[in-house]
mmCIF file of C-alpha atoms and ligand atoms in Angstrom:
data_model
loop_
_atom_site.group_PDB
_atom_site.id
_atom_site.type_symbol
_atom_site.label_atom_id
_atom_site.label_comp_id
_atom_site.label_asym_id
_atom_site.label_seq_id
_atom_site.Cartn_x
_atom_site.Cartn_y
_atom_site.Cartn_z
ATOM 1 C CA MET A 1 -0.976 -3.915 17.652
ATOM 2 C CA LYS A 2 2.591 -5.271 17.815
ATOM 3 C CA HIS A 3 3.161 -5.657 14.043
ATOM 4 C CA LEU A 4 1.602 -4.336 10.827
ATOM 5 C CA ILE A 5 1.448 -7.351 8.515
ATOM 6 C CA SER A 6 -2.031 -7.264 6.986
ATOM 7 C CA THR A 7 -5.028 -4.922 6.837
ATOM 8 C CA ALA A 8 -7.294 -7.963 7.261
ATOM 9 C CA GLU A 9 -6.327 -8.048 10.941
ATOM 10 C CA LEU A 10 -7.055 -4.354 11.620
ATOM 11 C CA SER A 11 -10.255 -3.460 13.475
ATOM 12 C CA ARG A 12 -12.130 -0.337 12.407
ATOM 13 C CA GLU A 13 -10.935 1.390 15.613
ATOM 14 C CA GLU A 14 -7.285 0.534 14.864
ATOM 15 C CA ALA A 15 -7.604 1.676 11.250
ATOM 16 C CA VAL A 16 -9.221 4.997 12.235
ATOM 17 C CA LEU A 17 -6.549 5.494 14.945
ATOM 18 C CA LEU A 18 -3.820 5.005 12.305
ATOM 19 C CA LEU A 19 -5.513 7.485 9.940
ATOM 20 C CA ASP A 20 -6.117 10.056 12.699
ATOM 21 C CA THR A 21 -2.503 9.742 13.902
ATOM 22 C CA ALA A 22 -1.415 10.269 10.280
ATOM 23 C CA GLU A 23 -3.458 13.515 10.315
ATOM 24 C CA ASP A 24 -1.462 14.596 13.398
ATOM 25 C CA MET A 25 1.779 13.699 11.625
ATOM 26 C CA ALA A 26 0.719 15.569 8.454
ATOM 27 C CA ALA A 27 0.102 18.698 10.569
ATOM 28 C CA THR A 28 3.709 18.533 11.832
ATOM 29 C CA GLN A 29 4.972 18.217 8.258
ATOM 30 C CA ALA A 30 3.586 21.658 7.392
ATOM 31 C CA ARG A 31 6.033 23.221 9.903
ATOM 32 C CA ALA A 32 9.411 24.712 8.958
ATOM 33 C CA VAL A 33 11.145 22.114 11.189
ATOM 34 C CA LYS A 34 9.596 18.755 10.321
ATOM 35 C CA LYS A 35 11.578 16.591 12.738
ATOM 36 C CA LEU A 36 9.983 15.151 15.916
ATOM 37 C CA PRO A 37 11.923 13.451 18.757
ATOM 38 C CA ALA A 38 9.413 10.558 19.078
ATOM 39 C CA LEU A 39 11.751 7.687 18.036
ATOM 40 C CA ARG A 40 15.060 9.080 19.283
ATOM 41 C CA GLY A 41 17.364 6.189 20.266
ATOM 42 C CA ILE A 42 15.410 3.625 18.208
ATOM 43 C CA THR A 43 17.079 1.828 15.303
ATOM 44 C CA VAL A 44 14.855 0.914 12.355
ATOM 45 C CA VAL A 45 16.140 -1.414 9.620
ATOM 46 C CA ASN A 46 14.640 -1.174 6.135
ATOM 47 C CA LEU A 47 15.055 -4.674 4.710
ATOM 48 C CA PHE A 48 14.274 -4.563 0.982
ATOM 49 C CA TYR A 49 14.523 -7.805 -1.015
ATOM 50 C CA GLU A 50 12.559 -6.249 -3.906
ATOM 51 C CA ASP A 51 12.907 -2.973 -5.790
ATOM 52 C CA SER A 52 10.981 0.052 -4.566
ATOM 53 C CA THR A 53 10.981 3.802 -5.038
ATOM 54 C CA ARG A 54 7.984 5.251 -3.160
ATOM 55 C CA THR A 55 7.742 2.827 -0.213
ATOM 56 C CA ARG A 56 11.480 2.713 0.535
ATOM 57 C CA ILE A 57 12.001 6.464 0.299
ATOM 58 C CA SER A 58 8.894 7.376 2.279
ATOM 59 C CA PHE A 59 9.650 4.874 5.065
ATOM 60 C CA GLU A 60 13.155 6.345 5.300
ATOM 61 C CA ALA A 61 11.776 9.918 5.341
ATOM 62 C CA ALA A 62 9.211 8.927 7.999
ATOM 63 C CA GLU A 63 11.868 7.288 10.203
ATOM 64 C CA LYS A 64 14.230 10.262 9.932
ATOM 65 C CA ARG A 65 11.432 12.762 10.660
ATOM 66 C CA LEU A 66 10.716 10.794 13.850
ATOM 67 C CA SER A 67 14.470 10.981 14.746
ATOM 68 C CA ALA A 68 15.051 7.202 14.497
ATOM 69 C CA ASP A 69 18.465 5.807 13.528
ATOM 70 C CA VAL A 70 17.998 4.262 10.084
ATOM 71 C CA ILE A 71 19.818 1.302 8.511
ATOM 72 C CA ASN A 72 19.027 0.558 4.872
ATOM 73 C CA PHE A 73 19.531 -3.005 3.688
ATOM 74 C CA ALA A 74 19.032 -3.927 0.030
ATOM 75 C CA ALA A 75 19.306 -7.616 -0.862
ATOM 76 C CA LYS A 76 21.235 -6.647 -3.995
ATOM 77 C CA GLY A 77 24.832 -6.195 -2.893
ATOM 78 C CA SER A 78 24.315 -8.043 0.433
ATOM 79 C CA SER A 79 25.214 -11.573 1.574
ATOM 80 C CA VAL A 80 21.772 -12.719 0.347
ATOM 81 C CA SER A 81 23.537 -13.171 -3.027
ATOM 82 C CA LYS A 82 25.817 -15.710 -1.231
ATOM 83 C CA GLY A 83 22.767 -17.678 -0.114
ATOM 84 C CA GLU A 84 22.189 -16.219 3.358
ATOM 85 C CA SER A 85 18.712 -17.096 4.613
ATOM 86 C CA LEU A 86 16.025 -14.769 5.978
ATOM 87 C CA LYS A 87 16.556 -16.381 9.406
ATOM 88 C CA ASP A 88 20.298 -15.656 9.451
ATOM 89 C CA THR A 89 19.712 -12.133 8.157
ATOM 90 C CA ALA A 90 17.104 -11.541 10.888
ATOM 91 C CA GLN A 91 19.455 -12.870 13.580
ATOM 92 C CA THR A 92 22.209 -10.588 12.250
ATOM 93 C CA LEU A 93 19.846 -7.610 12.556
ATOM 94 C CA HIS A 94 18.990 -8.695 16.116
ATOM 95 C CA ALA A 95 22.706 -8.887 16.960
ATOM 96 C CA ILE A 96 23.318 -5.326 15.754
ATOM 97 C CA GLY A 97 20.451 -4.029 17.908
ATOM 98 C CA ALA A 98 17.589 -3.390 15.486
ATOM 99 C CA ASP A 99 14.465 -2.160 17.317
ATOM 100 C CA ALA A 100 12.052 -2.434 14.360
ATOM 101 C CA VAL A 101 12.156 -3.976 10.880
ATOM 102 C CA VAL A 102 10.424 -2.762 7.723
ATOM 103 C CA ILE A 103 10.474 -5.596 5.182
ATOM 104 C CA ARG A 104 9.625 -5.919 1.479
ATOM 105 C CA HIS A 105 9.997 -9.442 0.137
ATOM 106 C CA PRO A 106 8.976 -11.282 -3.063
ATOM 107 C CA ALA A 107 7.621 -14.222 -1.020
ATOM 108 C CA SER A 108 4.093 -13.901 0.387
ATOM 109 C CA GLY A 109 4.273 -14.556 4.129
ATOM 110 C CA ALA A 110 7.897 -13.488 4.727
ATOM 111 C CA PRO A 111 6.917 -10.650 7.169
ATOM 112 C CA GLN A 112 4.585 -13.061 9.006
ATOM 113 C CA MET A 113 7.475 -15.536 9.389
ATOM 114 C CA LEU A 114 9.700 -12.804 10.855
ATOM 115 C CA ALA A 115 6.930 -11.846 13.285
ATOM 116 C CA GLU A 116 6.194 -15.424 14.401
ATOM 117 C CA ARG A 117 9.443 -17.405 14.341
ATOM 118 C CA GLY A 118 11.198 -15.518 17.163
ATOM 119 C CA TRP A 119 14.411 -14.902 15.168
ATOM 120 C CA ILE A 120 14.066 -11.226 16.068
ATOM 121 C CA ASP A 121 11.705 -9.785 18.673
ATOM 122 C CA THR A 122 10.818 -6.357 17.268
ATOM 123 C CA PRO A 123 7.804 -4.756 15.566
ATOM 124 C CA ILE A 124 7.651 -5.920 11.924
ATOM 125 C CA LEU A 125 6.134 -3.609 9.303
ATOM 126 C CA ASN A 126 5.158 -5.196 5.998
ATOM 127 C CA ALA A 127 6.267 -3.002 3.067
ATOM 128 C CA GLY A 128 4.835 -5.461 0.509
ATOM 129 C CA ASP A 129 5.125 -9.267 0.399
ATOM 130 C CA GLY A 130 4.703 -11.060 -2.917
ATOM 131 C CA CYS A 131 1.089 -10.955 -4.090
ATOM 132 C CA HIS A 132 -0.169 -10.980 -0.493
ATOM 133 C CA GLU A 133 -0.433 -7.532 1.137
ATOM 134 C CA HIS A 134 0.886 -3.962 1.190
ATOM 135 C CA PRO A 135 -0.835 -2.520 4.276
ATOM 136 C CA THR A 136 0.793 0.925 4.413
ATOM 137 C CA GLN A 137 -0.162 1.473 0.743
ATOM 138 C CA ALA A 138 -3.818 0.733 1.546
ATOM 139 C CA LEU A 139 -3.663 3.011 4.604
ATOM 140 C CA LEU A 140 -2.266 5.901 2.567
ATOM 141 C CA ASP A 141 -4.924 5.267 -0.100
ATOM 142 C CA ALA A 142 -7.671 5.356 2.554
ATOM 143 C CA PHE A 143 -6.129 8.487 4.102
ATOM 144 C CA THR A 144 -6.098 10.209 0.686
ATOM 145 C CA LEU A 145 -9.673 9.200 -0.127
ATOM 146 C CA ARG A 146 -10.969 10.163 3.343
ATOM 147 C CA ARG A 147 -9.419 13.632 2.954
ATOM 148 C CA ARG A 148 -10.950 14.049 -0.523
ATOM 149 C CA LEU A 149 -14.390 13.003 0.778
ATOM 150 C CA HIS A 150 -14.434 14.739 4.176
ATOM 151 C CA GLY A 151 -11.714 17.433 3.957
ATOM 152 C CA SER A 152 -10.773 18.964 7.296
ATOM 153 C CA ALA A 153 -13.631 17.044 9.010
ATOM 154 C CA SER A 154 -11.920 13.671 8.342
ATOM 155 C CA ARG A 155 -10.857 12.825 11.912
ATOM 156 C CA GLY A 156 -12.719 9.935 13.494
ATOM 157 C CA LYS A 157 -14.437 9.050 10.229
ATOM 158 C CA GLY A 158 -14.310 5.951 8.037
ATOM 159 C CA LEU A 159 -15.309 5.723 4.381
ATOM 160 C CA ASP A 160 -18.943 4.738 4.952
ATOM 161 C CA GLY A 161 -21.002 4.706 1.769
ATOM 162 C CA ALA A 162 -18.081 5.394 -0.592
ATOM 163 C CA HIS A 163 -17.854 3.242 -3.729
ATOM 164 C CA VAL A 164 -14.383 2.356 -5.000
ATOM 165 C CA VAL A 165 -13.746 0.601 -8.317
ATOM 166 C CA ILE A 166 -10.366 -1.182 -8.394
ATOM 167 C CA VAL A 167 -9.441 -2.084 -11.964
ATOM 168 C CA GLY A 168 -6.579 -4.051 -13.460
ATOM 169 C CA ASP A 169 -4.225 -6.844 -12.491
ATOM 170 C CA ILE A 170 -6.021 -7.928 -9.303
ATOM 171 C CA LEU A 171 -4.459 -11.408 -9.446
ATOM 172 C CA HIS A 172 -0.902 -10.229 -8.759
ATOM 173 C CA SER A 173 -1.794 -7.169 -6.673
ATOM 174 C CA ARG A 174 -0.956 -6.952 -2.975
ATOM 175 C CA VAL A 175 -2.298 -3.371 -3.162
ATOM 176 C CA ALA A 176 -5.736 -4.687 -4.216
ATOM 177 C CA ARG A 177 -5.807 -7.282 -1.426
ATOM 178 C CA SER A 178 -4.859 -4.791 1.304
ATOM 179 C CA ASN A 179 -7.339 -2.255 -0.089
ATOM 180 C CA VAL A 180 -10.250 -4.704 -0.262
ATOM 181 C CA TRP A 181 -9.910 -5.540 3.443
ATOM 182 C CA LEU A 182 -9.252 -2.007 4.675
ATOM 183 C CA LEU A 183 -11.882 -0.277 2.520
ATOM 184 C CA SER A 184 -14.560 -2.723 3.618
ATOM 185 C CA THR A 185 -13.525 -2.396 7.298
ATOM 186 C CA LEU A 186 -13.944 1.373 6.897
ATOM 187 C CA GLY A 187 -17.427 0.948 5.402
ATOM 188 C CA ALA A 188 -16.755 1.413 1.676
ATOM 189 C CA ARG A 189 -18.183 -0.711 -1.129
ATOM 190 C CA VAL A 190 -15.553 -2.215 -3.449
ATOM 191 C CA THR A 191 -15.951 -3.427 -7.045
ATOM 192 C CA LEU A 192 -13.034 -5.326 -8.572
ATOM 193 C CA VAL A 193 -12.819 -5.150 -12.379
ATOM 194 C CA GLY A 194 -10.456 -6.897 -14.758
ATOM 195 C CA PRO A 195 -10.142 -9.601 -17.376
ATOM 196 C CA PRO A 196 -11.228 -13.030 -16.060
ATOM 197 C CA THR A 197 -7.589 -14.175 -16.273
ATOM 198 C CA LEU A 198 -6.494 -11.417 -13.881
ATOM 199 C CA LEU A 199 -9.212 -11.903 -11.243
ATOM 200 C CA PRO A 200 -8.288 -14.478 -8.542
ATOM 201 C CA SER A 201 -10.554 -17.532 -8.295
ATOM 202 C CA ASN A 202 -11.310 -17.007 -4.570
ATOM 203 C CA THR A 203 -12.809 -13.494 -4.681
ATOM 204 C CA ASP A 204 -16.172 -14.936 -3.564
ATOM 205 C CA ARG A 205 -14.571 -14.972 -0.078
ATOM 206 C CA TRP A 206 -13.517 -11.300 -0.305
ATOM 207 C CA PRO A 207 -15.752 -8.421 0.832
ATOM 208 C CA ALA A 208 -16.036 -7.109 -2.753
ATOM 209 C CA GLU A 209 -18.078 -7.479 -5.936
ATOM 210 C CA THR A 210 -16.369 -8.530 -9.149
ATOM 211 C CA ALA A 211 -17.051 -7.514 -12.766
ATOM 212 C CA TYR A 212 -15.367 -7.873 -16.144
ATOM 213 C CA ASP A 213 -16.737 -4.759 -17.827
ATOM 214 C CA LEU A 214 -15.184 -1.434 -16.773
ATOM 215 C CA ASP A 215 -17.750 0.724 -18.592
ATOM 216 C CA SER A 216 -20.663 -0.885 -16.696
ATOM 217 C CA ALA A 217 -18.808 -0.371 -13.389
ATOM 218 C CA LEU A 218 -18.208 3.308 -14.234
ATOM 219 C CA GLU A 219 -21.936 3.759 -14.974
ATOM 220 C CA GLN A 220 -22.466 3.237 -11.219
ATOM 221 C CA ARG A 221 -20.716 6.600 -10.672
ATOM 222 C CA PRO A 222 -18.009 5.480 -8.197
ATOM 223 C CA ASP A 223 -16.341 7.963 -5.849
ATOM 224 C CA ALA A 224 -12.900 6.633 -6.796
ATOM 225 C CA VAL A 225 -11.336 4.590 -9.569
ATOM 226 C CA MET A 226 -8.118 2.905 -8.488
ATOM 227 C CA THR A 227 -6.123 1.692 -11.480
ATOM 228 C CA LEU A 228 -3.520 -1.005 -10.843
ATOM 229 C CA ARG A 229 -0.210 -1.624 -12.540
ATOM 230 C CA ILE A 230 0.057 -4.563 -14.916
ATOM 231 C CA GLN A 231 2.753 -6.558 -13.101
ATOM 232 C CA ALA A 232 4.621 -7.965 -16.084
ATOM 233 C CA GLU A 233 7.450 -9.170 -13.809
ATOM 234 C CA ARG A 234 5.056 -11.614 -12.085
ATOM 235 C CA MET A 235 3.437 -12.887 -15.318
ATOM 236 C CA HIS A 236 4.849 -16.082 -16.729
ATOM 237 C CA ASP A 237 1.939 -16.577 -19.135
ATOM 238 C CA ALA A 238 -0.103 -14.531 -21.601
ATOM 239 C CA PHE A 239 -2.952 -13.113 -19.477
ATOM 240 C CA PHE A 240 -4.416 -10.953 -22.280
ATOM 241 C CA PRO A 241 -3.997 -11.026 -26.071
ATOM 242 C CA HIS A 242 -2.221 -7.674 -26.531
ATOM 243 C CA THR A 243 -1.460 -4.512 -24.546
ATOM 244 C CA ARG A 244 -3.595 -2.502 -27.046
ATOM 245 C CA GLU A 245 -6.562 -4.800 -26.326
ATOM 246 C CA TYR A 246 -6.001 -4.447 -22.568
ATOM 247 C CA ALA A 247 -5.825 -0.627 -22.762
ATOM 248 C CA ARG A 248 -8.993 -0.519 -24.899
ATOM 249 C CA ARG A 249 -11.065 -2.654 -22.496
ATOM 250 C CA TRP A 250 -9.615 -1.962 -19.056
ATOM 251 C CA GLY A 251 -7.475 1.176 -19.355
ATOM 252 C CA LEU A 252 -8.614 4.484 -17.835
ATOM 253 C CA SER A 253 -8.639 6.333 -21.158
ATOM 254 C CA THR A 254 -9.235 10.038 -21.744
ATOM 255 C CA GLU A 255 -12.765 9.195 -22.863
ATOM 256 C CA ARG A 256 -13.537 7.190 -19.699
ATOM 257 C CA LEU A 257 -12.006 9.942 -17.552
ATOM 258 C CA ALA A 258 -14.472 12.416 -19.091
ATOM 259 C CA ARG A 259 -17.392 10.213 -18.012
ATOM 260 C CA LEU A 260 -16.459 10.207 -14.302
ATOM 261 C CA ASP A 261 -18.471 12.240 -11.791
ATOM 262 C CA GLU A 262 -17.170 15.714 -11.070
ATOM 263 C CA ARG A 263 -16.185 14.693 -7.508
ATOM 264 C CA ALA A 264 -14.679 11.318 -8.424
ATOM 265 C CA VAL A 265 -10.945 10.774 -7.982
ATOM 266 C CA VAL A 266 -8.422 8.734 -9.946
ATOM 267 C CA MET A 267 -5.913 6.766 -7.870
ATOM 268 C CA HIS A 268 -2.848 4.689 -8.764
ATOM 269 C CA PRO A 269 -0.285 3.264 -6.306
ATOM 270 C CA GLY A 270 2.597 3.730 -8.783
ATOM 271 C CA PRO A 271 4.720 3.008 -10.640
ATOM 272 C CA MET A 272 2.388 3.654 -13.593
ATOM 273 C CA ASN A 273 2.430 2.134 -17.073
ATOM 274 C CA ARG A 274 1.150 5.214 -18.905
ATOM 275 C CA GLY A 275 -0.894 4.330 -21.979
ATOM 276 C CA LEU A 276 -1.631 0.824 -20.664
ATOM 277 C CA GLU A 277 -3.691 0.828 -17.432
ATOM 278 C CA ILE A 278 -3.924 4.637 -17.281
ATOM 279 C CA SER A 279 -3.726 7.398 -19.899
ATOM 280 C CA SER A 280 -1.505 10.409 -19.304
ATOM 281 C CA ALA A 281 -4.659 12.561 -19.424
ATOM 282 C CA ALA A 282 -6.029 10.632 -16.404
ATOM 283 C CA ALA A 283 -2.704 10.413 -14.532
ATOM 284 C CA ASP A 284 -2.088 14.158 -14.827
ATOM 285 C CA SER A 285 -5.679 15.387 -14.468
ATOM 286 C CA PRO A 286 -6.960 17.421 -11.479
ATOM 287 C CA LYS A 287 -8.880 14.273 -10.476
ATOM 288 C CA SER A 288 -5.632 12.358 -10.053
ATOM 289 C CA THR A 289 -4.406 11.811 -6.482
ATOM 290 C CA VAL A 290 -1.216 10.013 -7.550
ATOM 291 C CA LEU A 291 1.212 12.542 -6.053
ATOM 292 C CA GLU A 292 -1.047 13.231 -3.050
ATOM 293 C CA GLN A 293 -0.878 9.484 -2.332
ATOM 294 C CA VAL A 294 2.937 9.630 -2.376
ATOM 295 C CA ALA A 295 3.035 12.681 -0.087
ATOM 296 C CA ASN A 296 0.496 11.153 2.310
ATOM 297 C CA GLY A 297 2.603 7.993 2.434
ATOM 298 C CA VAL A 298 5.157 9.776 4.635
ATOM 299 C CA SER A 299 2.513 10.848 7.213
ATOM 300 C CA VAL A 300 0.879 7.402 7.226
ATOM 301 C CA ARG A 301 4.228 5.617 7.687
ATOM 302 C CA MET A 302 5.185 8.063 10.466
ATOM 303 C CA ALA A 303 1.896 7.143 12.169
ATOM 304 C CA ALA A 304 2.480 3.391 11.823
ATOM 305 C CA LEU A 305 6.074 3.640 13.088
ATOM 306 C CA TYR A 306 5.048 5.880 15.976
ATOM 307 C CA LEU A 307 2.186 3.632 17.119
ATOM 308 C CA LEU A 308 4.255 0.426 16.856
ATOM 309 C CA CYS A 309 7.691 1.597 17.974
ATOM 310 C CA SER A 310 7.414 4.478 20.422
ATOM 311 C CA GLY A 311 7.241 2.127 23.411
ATOM 312 C CA VAL A 312 9.845 -0.469 22.378
ATOM 313 C CA ASN A 313 12.628 0.893 24.602
ATOM 314 C CA GLU A 314 10.438 1.384 27.675
ATOM 315 C CA GLY A 315 11.894 -0.415 30.672
ATOM 316 C CA ARG A 316 15.361 -0.680 29.100
ATOM 317 C CA GLU A 317 18.226 1.099 30.849
HETATM 318 N N1 LIG B 401 3.386 1.777 -4.563
HETATM 319 C C1 LIG B 401 4.573 1.181 -4.342
HETATM 320 O O1 LIG B 401 4.676 0.253 -3.546
HETATM 321 O O2 LIG B 401 5.599 1.709 -5.072
HETATM 322 P P1 LIG B 401 7.114 1.226 -4.962
HETATM 323 O O3 LIG B 401 7.195 -0.173 -5.512
HETATM 324 O O4 LIG B 401 7.896 2.230 -5.792
HETATM 325 O O5 LIG B 401 7.509 1.257 -3.516
#
C-alpha cells in the first residue's frame, strides 16, 4: 500500500491490518504520555480545499501523536484564491519537503491525480474527495462496529455476518461509497435505503442491496443503522418535497429507535442535521456511537499514517 485513496482497492488482509494497527494505536492513547516517536523527522501536509472539523482535527492529532512535523494548508486564505492549480500547489509542497499529503477536495478524483501524475512523490491519503470516497471515515466506522460486535476479541476479525443499514443521501455520500466497499470486503451485508432521487442509478454494480422503505429494512433487525447527512451544499435541485416529509419517511426518529434490537448501534459520520436525518433521542442515546466514531478516528488515522509513512525516509541521509 503506497497510498490510501479508496476502500475499493483494499484487500481483506490490508483492511484487517489497518484495523488491528488502529487497536495498537488506541492502546497507546490510554497512556498518560500519548506521543510515539514513529514519524519523527517526517513532514505531513494537510491540504484541505473543503471545510472539515472531525477529519482535519483528528488527522492533525494523529500526526502530532506520531511526532510528525505538521503543516496545515486551507485553500481559503491561500494562493488557490488567486487561481493556483492543484499541480502548482503540489509542486510547491514538494519543494518545501513534504513527505506525505492528506488531501480533502471537492472534486472526485483529485487525490488519485496527485498519486498518479508525479507532481509530488509521497504517500497520498484521501480525506474525502467530492462524492467519491472517504476511506478513513469508513475504516473508523468499521473499527467502531467491530469493537461493538467483538469487544476485546476484535483483533484479526472482520465483520462477517453483520447487517448494516445505511440510510439517507446515498447519492452525494462519499462515506456511503467507502463503507459499501469496506463493509462488504470485511464480510458484512449492506442495505442502502433512501428516496429514489437520492439513490445513485448504478447501485446494481455495488455489493449492496437497495430499498426505499426504512421501516421494512429495520424489520430485518440490522446490527447497525448508519444515518447519513443530507448534503444540502451539493444539491442543486429539489430531491424531496419537504424536510418534514424526509424526516417522517427516512429519519431515525425516537419511535424507530425504540424498535431497534437491544444490541443494535446507531452511527452517523457527522456533522448531523438533528431533527432531519436523525432525532436528538437517537443521536444522544446509549446506542449512538457518534462520539466513539470521532475518538476512534484518531487511532485509525494514526494507523494509516504509520503504515504508509513510517518507511518514507529509509535510505535517505
Ligand atoms: N465525517 C466527516 O468527514 O466530518 P468533517 O467534514 O467534519 O471532517
